[in-house]
Amino acid sequence: MKRGVRHQNLGGARAVILHRPHPVVQALTRQLHAIGLEVGDCWPDLEPQAISADFIFFDADMGHDAQFPWKPGESPMPMIALIGSEAPGRIEWSLQAGAHAQLLKPIGDSGAYSALLIARTAFDAHRALSAEIADLRRRLDQRQTVVQAVTLLAQRAKDESAAYGQLRQMAMAWRVSIEEAAHRIVASQGGPDDRRDRG
């Protein structure tokens, strides 16, 4: 599925720059203010209020995992790596930390706006993909329940195909997914007929 870049007014958004005191911080702050963002900076630790920031810019050259209060790659906002050294280990770390975009140092008078848009788009895409994967995993886990329900229904139907058709009809009648209908059937051990047989 193709997703377009969400054009947005970034005015009023909040960015935190996690970088040691350096001219990079001043240059980036000027760019972000010109775009309309509120900007804060800190070092060496991310301040607790940074959790509510809209964007995090972080020093990929001297950063480390302990600076972030979340697991690597699981940030609650877009993260932009500030890269000065193109050493493979530092680039790999910034990717594992969850960089959604990058800005190369030294920082000049441009680049922040495109990095913000790229980071936001990559972050949104990553979140959507994670949600899709979680849903697919959940549905895959439910397949065993569907098989069990079809097996129970097949005891009274002609064959498994007819049993699956019956399961689909029940799901439509109950206005639920096939997986939910299967869960109900398995939970009731085959439905009212099965309970009556055991009674």
mmCIF file of N, CA, C and O in Angstrom, residues 9 13 32 150-151 190:
data_model
loop_
_atom_site.group_PDB
_atom_site.id
_atom_site.type_symbol
_atom_site.label_atom_id
_atom_site.label_comp_id
_atom_site.label_asym_id
_atom_site.label_seq_id
_atom_site.Cartn_x
_atom_site.Cartn_y
_atom_site.Cartn_z
ATOM 1 N N ASN A 9 1.447 21.515 8.909
ATOM 2 C CA ASN A 9 1.983 22.722 9.495
ATOM 3 C C ASN A 9 2.652 22.294 10.792
ATOM 4 O O ASN A 9 1.995 21.801 11.699
ATOM 5 N N ALA A 13 4.667 22.507 17.112
ATOM 6 C CA ALA A 13 5.200 21.193 17.500
ATOM 7 C C ALA A 13 6.399 21.408 18.423
ATOM 8 O O ALA A 13 7.029 22.469 18.418
ATOM 9 N N LEU A 32 14.740 25.273 13.501
ATOM 10 C CA LEU A 32 13.467 24.791 14.045
ATOM 11 C C LEU A 32 12.574 25.945 14.482
ATOM 12 O O LEU A 32 11.355 25.912 14.272
ATOM 13 N N VAL A 150 -14.373 -25.708 13.149
ATOM 14 C CA VAL A 150 -14.776 -26.453 11.957
ATOM 15 C C VAL A 150 -14.847 -27.950 12.280
ATOM 16 O O VAL A 150 -15.778 -28.652 11.852
ATOM 17 N N THR A 151 -13.898 -28.450 13.060
ATOM 18 C CA THR A 151 -13.917 -29.865 13.449
ATOM 19 C C THR A 151 -15.160 -30.188 14.261
ATOM 20 O O THR A 151 -15.812 -31.214 14.042
ATOM 21 N N GLY A 190 -19.081 -26.478 20.992
ATOM 22 C CA GLY A 190 -19.850 -26.904 19.836
ATOM 23 C C GLY A 190 -21.246 -26.353 19.757
ATOM 24 O O GLY A 190 -21.998 -26.684 18.862
#
